[in-house]
PDB file of N, CA and C in Angstrom:
ATOM      1  N   MET N1432       0.856  -1.178   0.000  1.00 86.00           N
ATOM      2  CA  MET N1432       0.000   0.000   0.000  1.00 86.00           C
ATOM      3  C   MET N1432       0.899   1.238   0.000  1.00 86.00           C
ATOM      4  N   THR N1433       0.591   2.176  -0.867  1.00 90.00           N
ATOM      5  CA  THR N1433       1.369   3.414  -0.916  1.00 90.00           C
ATOM      6  C   THR N1433       0.871   4.376   0.151  1.00 90.00           C
ATOM      7  N   TYR N1434       1.677   5.386   0.423  1.00 91.00           N
ATOM      8  CA  TYR N1434       1.273   6.398   1.392  1.00 91.00           C
ATOM      9  C   TYR N1434       0.044   7.168   0.895  1.00 91.00           C
ATOM     10  N   TRP N1435      -0.064   7.376  -0.421  1.00 93.00           N
ATOM     11  CA  TRP N1435      -1.242   8.068  -0.963  1.00 93.00           C
ATOM     12  C   TRP N1435      -2.503   7.251  -0.742  1.00 93.00           C
ATOM     13  N   ALA N1436      -2.421   5.924  -0.890  1.00 92.00           N
ATOM     14  CA  ALA N1436      -3.597   5.078  -0.662  1.00 92.00           C
ATOM     15  C   ALA N1436      -4.023   5.145   0.804  1.00 92.00           C
ATOM     16  N   LEU N1437      -3.058   5.108   1.710  1.00 92.00           N
ATOM     17  CA  LEU N1437      -3.362   5.225   3.128  1.00 92.00           C
ATOM     18  C   LEU N1437      -3.972   6.589   3.437  1.00 92.00           C
ATOM     19  N   ASN N1438      -3.412   7.634   2.862  1.00 94.00           N
ATOM     20  CA  ASN N1438      -3.948   8.980   3.049  1.00 94.00           C
ATOM     21  C   ASN N1438      -5.373   9.089   2.526  1.00 94.00           C
ATOM     22  N   ALA N1439      -5.665   8.440   1.400  1.00 95.00           N
ATOM     23  CA  ALA N1439      -6.995   8.516   0.797  1.00 95.00           C
ATOM     24  C   ALA N1439      -8.059   7.972   1.743  1.00 95.00           C
ATOM     25  N   VAL N1440      -7.740   6.910   2.460  1.00 95.00           N
ATOM     26  CA  VAL N1440      -8.702   6.335   3.401  1.00 95.00           C
ATOM     27  C   VAL N1440      -9.025   7.347   4.493  1.00 95.00           C
ATOM     28  N   PHE N1441      -7.990   7.919   5.108  1.00 94.00           N
ATOM     29  CA  PHE N1441      -8.211   8.875   6.189  1.00 94.00           C
ATOM     30  C   PHE N1441      -8.856  10.164   5.692  1.00 94.00           C
ATOM     31  N   LEU N1442      -8.436  10.643   4.532  1.00 96.00           N
ATOM     32  CA  LEU N1442      -9.002  11.880   4.004  1.00 96.00           C
ATOM     33  C   LEU N1442     -10.464  11.706   3.599  1.00 96.00           C
ATOM     34  N   ALA N1443     -10.859  10.514   3.188  1.00 97.00           N
ATOM     35  CA  ALA N1443     -12.271  10.264   2.865  1.00 97.00           C
ATOM     36  C   ALA N1443     -13.129  10.380   4.120  1.00 97.00           C
ATOM     37  N   VAL N1444     -12.664   9.813   5.221  1.00 96.00           N
ATOM     38  CA  VAL N1444     -13.389   9.922   6.491  1.00 96.00           C
ATOM     39  C   VAL N1444     -13.470  11.386   6.922  1.00 96.00           C
ATOM     40  N   VAL N1445     -12.365  12.100   6.802  1.00 96.00           N
ATOM     41  CA  VAL N1445     -12.328  13.521   7.162  1.00 96.00           C
ATOM     42  C   VAL N1445     -13.309  14.308   6.298  1.00 96.00           C
ATOM     43  N   ALA N1446     -13.370  14.007   5.023  1.00 96.00           N
ATOM     44  CA  ALA N1446     -14.275  14.718   4.117  1.00 96.00           C
ATOM     45  C   ALA N1446     -15.735  14.508   4.520  1.00 96.00           C
ATOM     46  N   VAL N1447     -16.088  13.296   4.914  1.00 97.00           N
ATOM     47  CA  VAL N1447     -17.469  13.022   5.339  1.00 97.00           C
ATOM     48  C   VAL N1447     -17.809  13.840   6.582  1.00 97.00           C
ATOM     49  N   VAL N1448     -16.923  13.853   7.564  1.00 96.00           N
ATOM     50  CA  VAL N1448     -17.157  14.628   8.791  1.00 96.00           C
ATOM     51  C   VAL N1448     -17.251  16.116   8.463  1.00 96.00           C
ATOM     52  N   ALA N1449     -16.417  16.610   7.570  1.00 92.00           N
ATOM     53  CA  ALA N1449     -16.432  18.027   7.200  1.00 92.00           C
ATOM     54  C   ALA N1449     -17.732  18.407   6.504  1.00 92.00           C
ATOM     55  N   VAL N1450     -18.235  17.555   5.640  1.00 93.00           N
ATOM     56  CA  VAL N1450     -19.492  17.842   4.951  1.00 93.00           C
ATOM     57  C   VAL N1450     -20.644  17.878   5.958  1.00 93.00           C
ATOM     58  N   VAL N1451     -20.666  16.932   6.880  1.00 94.00           N
ATOM     59  CA  VAL N1451     -21.714  16.924   7.911  1.00 94.00           C
ATOM     60  C   VAL N1451     -21.633  18.202   8.739  1.00 94.00           C
ATOM     61  N   ALA N1452     -20.433  18.597   9.133  1.00 89.00           N
ATOM     62  CA  ALA N1452     -20.266  19.821   9.919  1.00 89.00           C
ATOM     63  C   ALA N1452     -20.704  21.042   9.124  1.00 89.00           C
ATOM     64  N   ALA N1453     -20.381  21.089   7.851  1.00 86.00           N
ATOM     65  CA  ALA N1453     -20.772  22.228   7.013  1.00 86.00           C
ATOM     66  C   ALA N1453     -22.291  22.337   6.913  1.00 86.00           C
ATOM     67  N   VAL N1454     -22.966  21.213   6.771  1.00 89.00           N
ATOM     68  CA  VAL N1454     -24.427  21.227   6.686  1.00 89.00           C
ATOM     69  C   VAL N1454     -25.031  21.703   8.007  1.00 89.00           C
ATOM     70  N   VAL N1455     -24.520  21.194   9.118  1.00 86.00           N
ATOM     71  CA  VAL N1455     -25.040  21.574  10.431  1.00 86.00           C
ATOM     72  C   VAL N1455     -24.829  23.063  10.681  1.00 86.00           C
ATOM     73  N   VAL N1456     -23.639  23.571  10.393  1.00 80.00           N
ATOM     74  CA  VAL N1456     -23.338  24.984  10.623  1.00 80.00           C
ATOM     75  C   VAL N1456     -24.156  25.864   9.692  1.00 80.00           C
ATOM     76  N   ARG N1457     -24.296  25.449   8.471  1.00 80.00           N
ATOM     77  CA  ARG N1457     -25.059  26.258   7.505  1.00 80.00           C
ATOM     78  C   ARG N1457     -26.520  26.402   7.934  1.00 80.00           C
ATOM     79  N   ARG N1458     -27.072  25.332   8.491  1.00 82.00           N
ATOM     80  CA  ARG N1458     -28.458  25.394   8.962  1.00 82.00           C
ATOM     81  C   ARG N1458     -28.584  26.251  10.214  1.00 82.00           C
ATOM     82  N   ALA N1459     -27.627  26.131  11.116  1.00 76.00           N
ATOM     83  CA  ALA N1459     -27.701  26.853  12.386  1.00 76.00           C
ATOM     84  C   ALA N1459     -27.299  28.317  12.244  1.00 76.00           C
ATOM     85  N   HIS N1460     -26.276  28.581  11.431  1.00 73.00           N
ATOM     86  CA  HIS N1460     -25.730  29.940  11.283  1.00 73.00           C
ATOM     87  C   HIS N1460     -25.454  30.216   9.801  1.00 73.00           C
ATOM     88  N   PRO N1461     -26.454  30.595   9.041  1.00 68.00           N
ATOM     89  CA  PRO N1461     -26.256  30.755   7.592  1.00 68.00           C
ATOM     90  C   PRO N1461     -25.252  31.838   7.198  1.00 68.00           C
ATOM     91  N   HIS N1462     -24.977  32.809   8.066  1.00 69.00           N
ATOM     92  CA  HIS N1462     -24.049  33.889   7.710  1.00 69.00           C
ATOM     93  C   HIS N1462     -22.647  33.679   8.268  1.00 69.00           C
ATOM     94  N   ALA N1463     -22.397  32.567   8.919  1.00 66.00           N
ATOM     95  CA  ALA N1463     -21.095  32.321   9.547  1.00 66.00           C
ATOM     96  C   ALA N1463     -20.076  31.731   8.590  1.00 66.00           C
ATOM     97  N   ARG N1464     -20.450  31.447   7.374  1.00 66.00           N
ATOM     98  CA  ARG N1464     -19.570  30.758   6.433  1.00 66.00           C
ATOM     99  C   ARG N1464     -18.259  31.495   6.174  1.00 66.00           C
ATOM    100  N   ARG N1465     -18.333  32.780   5.928  1.00 67.00           N
ATOM    101  CA  ARG N1465     -17.134  33.546   5.575  1.00 67.00           C
ATOM    102  C   ARG N1465     -16.104  33.524   6.706  1.00 67.00           C
ATOM    103  N   GLY N1466     -16.543  33.723   7.934  1.00 69.00           N
ATOM    104  CA  GLY N1466     -15.620  33.718   9.066  1.00 69.00           C
ATOM    105  C   GLY N1466     -14.988  32.367   9.289  1.00 69.00           C
ATOM    106  N   ILE N1467     -15.769  31.317   9.137  1.00 71.00           N
ATOM    107  CA  ILE N1467     -15.249  29.961   9.327  1.00 71.00           C
ATOM    108  C   ILE N1467     -14.234  29.627   8.252  1.00 71.00           C
ATOM    109  N   LEU N1468     -14.511  29.991   7.009  1.00 75.00           N
ATOM    110  CA  LEU N1468     -13.562  29.703   5.925  1.00 75.00           C
ATOM    111  C   LEU N1468     -12.263  30.483   6.099  1.00 75.00           C
ATOM    112  N   GLY N1469     -12.342  31.700   6.602  1.00 79.00           N
ATOM    113  CA  GLY N1469     -11.133  32.485   6.836  1.00 79.00           C
ATOM    114  C   GLY N1469     -10.250  31.870   7.904  1.00 79.00           C
ATOM    115  N   VAL N1470     -10.868  31.452   8.990  1.00 79.00           N
ATOM    116  CA  VAL N1470     -10.113  30.806  10.070  1.00 79.00           C
ATOM    117  C   VAL N1470      -9.532  29.482   9.591  1.00 79.00           C
ATOM    118  N   PHE N1471     -10.318  28.729   8.820  1.00 82.00           N
ATOM    119  CA  PHE N1471      -9.831  27.468   8.263  1.00 82.00           C
ATOM    120  C   PHE N1471      -8.613  27.702   7.378  1.00 82.00           C
ATOM    121  N   GLY N1472      -8.683  28.681   6.497  1.00 86.00           N
ATOM    122  CA  GLY N1472      -7.567  28.971   5.599  1.00 86.00           C
ATOM    123  C   GLY N1472      -6.302  29.371   6.341  1.00 86.00           C
ATOM    124  N   LEU N1473      -6.464  30.209   7.346  1.00 89.00           N
ATOM    125  CA  LEU N1473      -5.309  30.624   8.151  1.00 89.00           C
ATOM    126  C   LEU N1473      -4.699  29.433   8.887  1.00 89.00           C
ATOM    127  N   THR N1474      -5.555  28.619   9.474  1.00 87.00           N
ATOM    128  CA  THR N1474      -5.076  27.443  10.200  1.00 87.00           C
ATOM    129  C   THR N1474      -4.364  26.473   9.271  1.00 87.00           C
ATOM    130  N   LEU N1475      -4.960  26.192   8.128  1.00 92.00           N
ATOM    131  CA  LEU N1475      -4.350  25.275   7.163  1.00 92.00           C
ATOM    132  C   LEU N1475      -3.002  25.806   6.690  1.00 92.00           C
ATOM    133  N   GLY N1476      -2.940  27.086   6.365  1.00 94.00           N
ATOM    134  CA  GLY N1476      -1.670  27.670   5.925  1.00 94.00           C
ATOM    135  C   GLY N1476      -0.580  27.537   6.973  1.00 94.00           C
ATOM    136  N   LEU N1477      -0.919  27.843   8.215  1.00 95.00           N
ATOM    137  CA  LEU N1477       0.053  27.734   9.300  1.00 95.00           C
ATOM    138  C   LEU N1477       0.500  26.291   9.502  1.00 95.00           C
ATOM    139  N   LEU N1478      -0.440  25.350   9.484  1.00 95.00           N
ATOM    140  CA  LEU N1478      -0.081  23.942   9.655  1.00 95.00           C
ATOM    141  C   LEU N1478       0.808  23.431   8.525  1.00 95.00           C
ATOM    142  N   LEU N1479       0.535  23.853   7.303  1.00 96.00           N
ATOM    143  CA  LEU N1479       1.360  23.407   6.179  1.00 96.00           C
ATOM    144  C   LEU N1479       2.776  23.972   6.265  1.00 96.00           C
ATOM    145  N   VAL N1480       2.908  25.218   6.667  1.00 97.00           N
ATOM    146  CA  VAL N1480       4.243  25.805   6.828  1.00 97.00           C
ATOM    147  C   VAL N1480       5.009  25.089   7.943  1.00 97.00           C
ATOM    148  N   LEU N1481       4.351  24.869   9.068  1.00 97.00           N
ATOM    149  CA  LEU N1481       5.013  24.180  10.185  1.00 97.00           C
ATOM    150  C   LEU N1481       5.350  22.735   9.826  1.00 97.00           C
ATOM    151  N   THR N1482       4.468  22.080   9.076  1.00 96.00           N
ATOM    152  CA  THR N1482       4.756  20.711   8.636  1.00 96.00           C
ATOM    153  C   THR N1482       5.976  20.696   7.724  1.00 96.00           C
ATOM    154  N   ALA N1483       6.047  21.640   6.796  1.00 96.00           N
ATOM    155  CA  ALA N1483       7.199  21.706   5.892  1.00 96.00           C
ATOM    156  C   ALA N1483       8.482  21.917   6.684  1.00 96.00           C
ATOM    157  N   LEU N1484       8.447  22.810   7.633  1.00 97.00           N
ATOM    158  CA  LEU N1484       9.634  23.112   8.426  1.00 97.00           C
ATOM    159  C   LEU N1484      10.071  21.909   9.262  1.00 97.00           C
ATOM    160  N   PHE N1485       9.175  21.408  10.074  1.00 96.00           N
ATOM    161  CA  PHE N1485       9.565  20.361  11.016  1.00 96.00           C
ATOM    162  C   PHE N1485       9.758  19.001  10.361  1.00 96.00           C
ATOM    163  N   ASP N1486       8.992  18.669   9.333  1.00 95.00           N
ATOM    164  CA  ASP N1486       9.221  17.399   8.638  1.00 95.00           C
ATOM    165  C   ASP N1486      10.598  17.375   7.986  1.00 95.00           C
ATOM    166  N   ASN N1487      10.980  18.482   7.379  1.00 96.00           N
ATOM    167  CA  ASN N1487      12.303  18.541   6.766  1.00 96.00           C
ATOM    168  C   ASN N1487      13.405  18.387   7.804  1.00 96.00           C
ATOM    169  N   VAL N1488      13.237  19.000   8.959  1.00 97.00           N
ATOM    170  CA  VAL N1488      14.230  18.873  10.022  1.00 97.00           C
ATOM    171  C   VAL N1488      14.294  17.425  10.513  1.00 97.00           C
ATOM    172  N   MET N1489      13.133  16.823  10.780  1.00 96.00           N
ATOM    173  CA  MET N1489      13.113  15.446  11.296  1.00 96.00           C
ATOM    174  C   MET N1489      13.714  14.456  10.302  1.00 96.00           C
ATOM    175  N   ILE N1490      13.448  14.648   9.025  1.00 95.00           N
ATOM    176  CA  ILE N1490      14.012  13.768   8.005  1.00 95.00           C
ATOM    177  C   ILE N1490      15.509  13.992   7.888  1.00 95.00           C
ATOM    178  N   ALA N1491      15.932  15.248   7.938  1.00 96.00           N
ATOM    179  CA  ALA N1491      17.350  15.579   7.798  1.00 96.00           C
ATOM    180  C   ALA N1491      18.202  14.975   8.918  1.00 96.00           C
ATOM    181  N   VAL N1492      17.662  14.941  10.141  1.00 97.00           N
ATOM    182  CA  VAL N1492      18.444  14.399  11.256  1.00 97.00           C
ATOM    183  C   VAL N1492      18.255  12.899  11.422  1.00 97.00           C
ATOM    184  N   GLY N1493      17.419  12.290  10.582  1.00 95.00           N
ATOM    185  CA  GLY N1493      17.267  10.845  10.593  1.00 95.00           C
ATOM    186  C   GLY N1493      16.207  10.281  11.532  1.00 95.00           C
ATOM    187  N   LEU N1494      15.339  11.118  12.048  1.00 96.00           N
ATOM    188  CA  LEU N1494      14.278  10.620  12.928  1.00 96.00           C
ATOM    189  C   LEU N1494      13.212   9.841  12.162  1.00 96.00           C
ATOM    190  N   VAL N1495      13.009  10.199  10.894  1.00 92.00           N
ATOM    191  CA  VAL N1495      11.963   9.589  10.078  1.00 92.00           C
ATOM    192  C   VAL N1495      12.565   9.175   8.743  1.00 92.00           C
ATOM    193  N   GLY N1496      12.133   8.049   8.243  1.00 89.00           N
ATOM    194  CA  GLY N1496      12.555   7.591   6.927  1.00 89.00           C
ATOM    195  C   GLY N1496      11.353   7.057   6.170  1.00 89.00           C
ATOM    196  N   TYR N1497      11.453   6.982   4.868  1.00 89.00           N
ATOM    197  CA  TYR N1497      10.342   6.539   4.030  1.00 89.00           C
ATOM    198  C   TYR N1497      10.809   5.468   3.067  1.00 89.00           C
ATOM    199  N   ASP N1498       9.940   4.504   2.823  1.00 89.00           N
ATOM    200  CA  ASP N1498      10.194   3.468   1.833  1.00 89.00           C
ATOM    201  C   ASP N1498      10.075   4.118   0.456  1.00 89.00           C
ATOM    202  N   GLU N1499      11.147   4.163  -0.283  1.00 89.00           N
ATOM    203  CA  GLU N1499      11.175   4.836  -1.590  1.00 89.00           C
ATOM    204  C   GLU N1499      10.148   4.257  -2.563  1.00 89.00           C
ATOM    205  N   GLY N1500       9.792   2.989  -2.403  1.00 90.00           N
ATOM    206  CA  GLY N1500       8.835   2.359  -3.293  1.00 90.00           C
ATOM    207  C   GLY N1500       7.390   2.732  -2.988  1.00 90.00           C
ATOM    208  N   ARG N1501       7.158   3.394  -1.860  1.00 91.00           N
ATOM    209  CA  ARG N1501       5.785   3.710  -1.462  1.00 91.00           C
ATOM    210  C   ARG N1501       5.466   5.202  -1.520  1.00 91.00           C
ATOM    211  N   ILE N1502       6.432   6.028  -1.895  1.00 91.00           N
ATOM    212  CA  ILE N1502       6.178   7.463  -2.004  1.00 91.00           C
ATOM    213  C   ILE N1502       6.066   7.856  -3.474  1.00 91.00           C
ATOM    214  N   SER N1503       5.458   9.015  -3.701  1.00 90.00           N
ATOM    215  CA  SER N1503       5.201   9.456  -5.077  1.00 90.00           C
ATOM    216  C   SER N1503       6.447   9.993  -5.773  1.00 90.00           C
ATOM    217  N   GLY N1504       7.388  10.475  -5.005  1.00 88.00           N
ATOM    218  CA  GLY N1504       8.575  11.081  -5.596  1.00 88.00           C
ATOM    219  C   GLY N1504       8.502  12.591  -5.658  1.00 88.00           C
ATOM    220  N   ALA N1505       7.361  13.163  -5.266  1.00 93.00           N
ATOM    221  CA  ALA N1505       7.214  14.617  -5.204  1.00 93.00           C
ATOM    222  C   ALA N1505       7.594  15.065  -3.795  1.00 93.00           C
ATOM    223  N   PHE N1506       8.412  16.105  -3.711  1.00 95.00           N
ATOM    224  CA  PHE N1506       8.929  16.545  -2.422  1.00 95.00           C
ATOM    225  C   PHE N1506       8.758  18.043  -2.233  1.00 95.00           C
ATOM    226  N   ILE N1507       8.670  18.449  -0.997  1.00 95.00           N
ATOM    227  CA  ILE N1507       8.821  19.843  -0.601  1.00 95.00           C
ATOM    228  C   ILE N1507      10.040  19.836   0.299  1.00 95.00           C
ATOM    229  N   GLY N1508      11.139  20.335  -0.220  1.00 94.00           N
ATOM    230  CA  GLY N1508      12.412  20.156   0.461  1.00 94.00           C
ATOM    231  C   GLY N1508      12.776  18.684   0.351  1.00 94.00           C
ATOM    232  N   ILE N1509      12.970  18.027   1.486  1.00 95.00           N
ATOM    233  CA  ILE N1509      13.226  16.589   1.473  1.00 95.00           C
ATOM    234  C   ILE N1509      12.044  15.793   2.036  1.00 95.00           C
ATOM    235  N   ALA N1510      10.947  16.499   2.324  1.00 94.00           N
ATOM    236  CA  ALA N1510       9.745  15.846   2.846  1.00 94.00           C
ATOM    237  C   ALA N1510       8.844  15.431   1.684  1.00 94.00           C
ATOM    238  N   PRO N1511       8.416  14.172   1.671  1.00 95.00           N
ATOM    239  CA  PRO N1511       7.521  13.741   0.596  1.00 95.00           C
ATOM    240  C   PRO N1511       6.168  14.452   0.701  1.00 95.00           C
ATOM    241  N   LEU N1512       5.575  14.705  -0.426  1.00 93.00           N
ATOM    242  CA  LEU N1512       4.306  15.424  -0.483  1.00 93.00           C
ATOM    243  C   LEU N1512       3.216  14.712   0.323  1.00 93.00           C
ATOM    244  N   GLU N1513       3.309  13.400   0.420  1.00 93.00           N
ATOM    245  CA  GLU N1513       2.316  12.621   1.158  1.00 93.00           C
ATOM    246  C   GLU N1513       2.227  13.036   2.624  1.00 93.00           C
ATOM    247  N   ASP N1514       3.310  13.523   3.171  1.00 91.00           N
ATOM    248  CA  ASP N1514       3.343  13.928   4.579  1.00 91.00           C
ATOM    249  C   ASP N1514       2.377  15.071   4.882  1.00 91.00           C
ATOM    250  N   PHE N1515       2.054  15.871   3.901  1.00 95.00           N
ATOM    251  CA  PHE N1515       1.230  17.041   4.117  1.00 95.00           C
ATOM    252  C   PHE N1515      -0.261  16.705   4.216  1.00 95.00           C
ATOM    253  N   ALA N1516      -0.627  15.489   3.880  1.00 95.00           N
ATOM    254  CA  ALA N1516      -2.028  15.071   4.003  1.00 95.00           C
ATOM    255  C   ALA N1516      -2.453  15.051   5.465  1.00 95.00           C
ATOM    256  N   TYR N1517      -1.530  14.761   6.364  1.00 93.00           N
ATOM    257  CA  TYR N1517      -1.876  14.714   7.781  1.00 93.00           C
ATOM    258  C   TYR N1517      -2.185  16.115   8.315  1.00 93.00           C
ATOM    259  N   ALA N1518      -1.473  17.104   7.853  1.00 94.00           N
ATOM    260  CA  ALA N1518      -1.769  18.482   8.249  1.00 94.00           C
ATOM    261  C   ALA N1518      -3.126  18.908   7.686  1.00 94.00           C
ATOM    262  N   LEU N1519      -3.401  18.527   6.454  1.00 95.00           N
ATOM    263  CA  LEU N1519      -4.692  18.826   5.849  1.00 95.00           C
ATOM    264  C   LEU N1519      -5.815  18.148   6.632  1.00 95.00           C
ATOM    265  N   ALA N1520      -5.626  16.893   6.976  1.00 95.00           N
ATOM    266  CA  ALA N1520      -6.647  16.160   7.738  1.00 95.00           C
ATOM    267  C   ALA N1520      -6.891  16.813   9.094  1.00 95.00           C
ATOM    268  N   ALA N1521      -5.835  17.198   9.772  1.00 93.00           N
ATOM    269  CA  ALA N1521      -5.987  17.837  11.083  1.00 93.00           C
ATOM    270  C   ALA N1521      -6.691  19.182  10.964  1.00 93.00           C
ATOM    271  N   ALA N1522      -6.331  19.955   9.941  1.00 93.00           N
ATOM    272  CA  ALA N1522      -6.925  21.284   9.767  1.00 93.00           C
ATOM    273  C   ALA N1522      -8.406  21.204   9.413  1.00 93.00           C
ATOM    274  N   VAL N1523      -8.844  20.112   8.831  1.00 92.00           N
ATOM    275  CA  VAL N1523     -10.252  19.956   8.471  1.00 92.00           C
ATOM    276  C   VAL N1523     -11.022  19.209   9.558  1.00 92.00           C
ATOM    277  N   LEU N1524     -10.456  18.122  10.065  1.00 93.00           N
ATOM    278  CA  LEU N1524     -11.183  17.268  11.006  1.00 93.00           C
ATOM    279  C   LEU N1524     -11.410  17.927  12.359  1.00 93.00           C
ATOM    280  N   LEU N1525     -10.388  18.505  12.930  1.00 91.00           N
ATOM    281  CA  LEU N1525     -10.536  19.052  14.284  1.00 91.00           C
ATOM    282  C   LEU N1525     -11.550  20.192  14.362  1.00 91.00           C
ATOM    283  N   PRO N1526     -11.518  21.175  13.468  1.00 86.00           N
ATOM    284  CA  PRO N1526     -12.565  22.202  13.516  1.00 86.00           C
ATOM    285  C   PRO N1526     -13.955  21.638  13.212  1.00 86.00           C
ATOM    286  N   SER N1527     -14.026  20.651  12.333  1.00 89.00           N
ATOM    287  CA  SER N1527     -15.319  20.041  12.021  1.00 89.00           C
ATOM    288  C   SER N1527     -15.906  19.366  13.248  1.00 89.00           C
ATOM    289  N   LEU N1528     -15.077  18.627  13.965  1.00 91.00           N
ATOM    290  CA  LEU N1528     -15.537  17.992  15.200  1.00 91.00           C
ATOM    291  C   LEU N1528     -15.904  19.038  16.245  1.00 91.00           C
ATOM    292  N   TRP N1529     -15.124  20.092  16.305  1.00 87.00           N
ATOM    293  CA  TRP N1529     -15.416  21.175  17.250  1.00 87.00           C
ATOM    294  C   TRP N1529     -16.797  21.772  16.965  1.00 87.00           C
ATOM    295  N   LEU N1530     -17.065  22.015  15.693  1.00 84.00           N
ATOM    296  CA  LEU N1530     -18.362  22.575  15.313  1.00 84.00           C
ATOM    297  C   LEU N1530     -19.499  21.597  15.606  1.00 84.00           C
ATOM    298  N   LEU N1531     -19.280  20.332  15.337  1.00 88.00           N
ATOM    299  CA  LEU N1531     -20.330  19.343  15.577  1.00 88.00           C
ATOM    300  C   LEU N1531     -20.568  19.103  17.062  1.00 88.00           C
ATOM    301  N   LEU N1532     -19.508  18.947  17.814  1.00 89.00           N
ATOM    302  CA  LEU N1532     -19.653  18.639  19.236  1.00 89.00           C
ATOM    303  C   LEU N1532     -19.933  19.873  20.078  1.00 89.00           C
ATOM    304  N   GLY N1533     -19.464  21.019  19.619  1.00 79.00           N
ATOM    305  CA  GLY N1533     -19.673  22.251  20.366  1.00 79.00           C
ATOM    306  C   GLY N1533     -21.009  22.900  20.099  1.00 79.00           C
ATOM    307  N   SER N1534     -21.749  22.402  19.130  1.00 51.00           N
ATOM    308  CA  SER N1534     -23.019  23.023  18.772  1.00 51.00           C
ATOM    309  C   SER N1534     -24.143  22.684  19.757  1.00 51.00           C
ATOM    310  N   ARG N1535     -23.900  21.737  20.631  1.00 56.00           N
ATOM    311  CA  ARG N1535     -24.907  21.387  21.625  1.00 56.00           C
ATOM    312  C   ARG N1535     -24.862  22.382  22.777  1.00 56.00           C
ATOM    313  N   SER N1536     -25.997  22.892  23.147  1.00 55.00           N
ATOM    314  CA  SER N1536     -26.036  23.827  24.270  1.00 55.00           C
ATOM    315  C   SER N1536     -26.041  23.045  25.583  1.00 55.00           C
ATOM    316  N   ARG N1537     -25.412  23.619  26.580  1.00 51.00           N
ATOM    317  CA  ARG N1537     -25.354  22.974  27.875  1.00 51.00           C
ATOM    318  C   ARG N1537     -26.557  23.377  28.719  1.00 51.00           C
ATOM    319  N   ALA N1538     -27.135  22.417  29.354  1.00 45.00           N
ATOM    320  CA  ALA N1538     -28.320  22.704  30.176  1.00 45.00           C
ATOM    321  C   ALA N1538     -27.922  23.142  31.558  1.00 45.00           C
TER     322      ALA N1538
END
């Protein structure tokens, strides 16, 4: 199994949760879309920059290695592009769960 195939499984689950969260938020707060997308974009950008920085450092010092036969061959620095799917998943899944679980009012 390649890293992209493994990423596809997790990203599919994340996409389902994100769509459910988007529907719930849209129904509850129809005008909140712009603010949520702005925060999402900022968070994703920051996570991708930090992933690029720290993944390259960890690979350079030998903390992490990759099977050459399972990566795509596309890199950002020395970090394989597949590594960035985890930052994307975190940036989408965690806010989606926050919106879904935080939407319940406390009695």
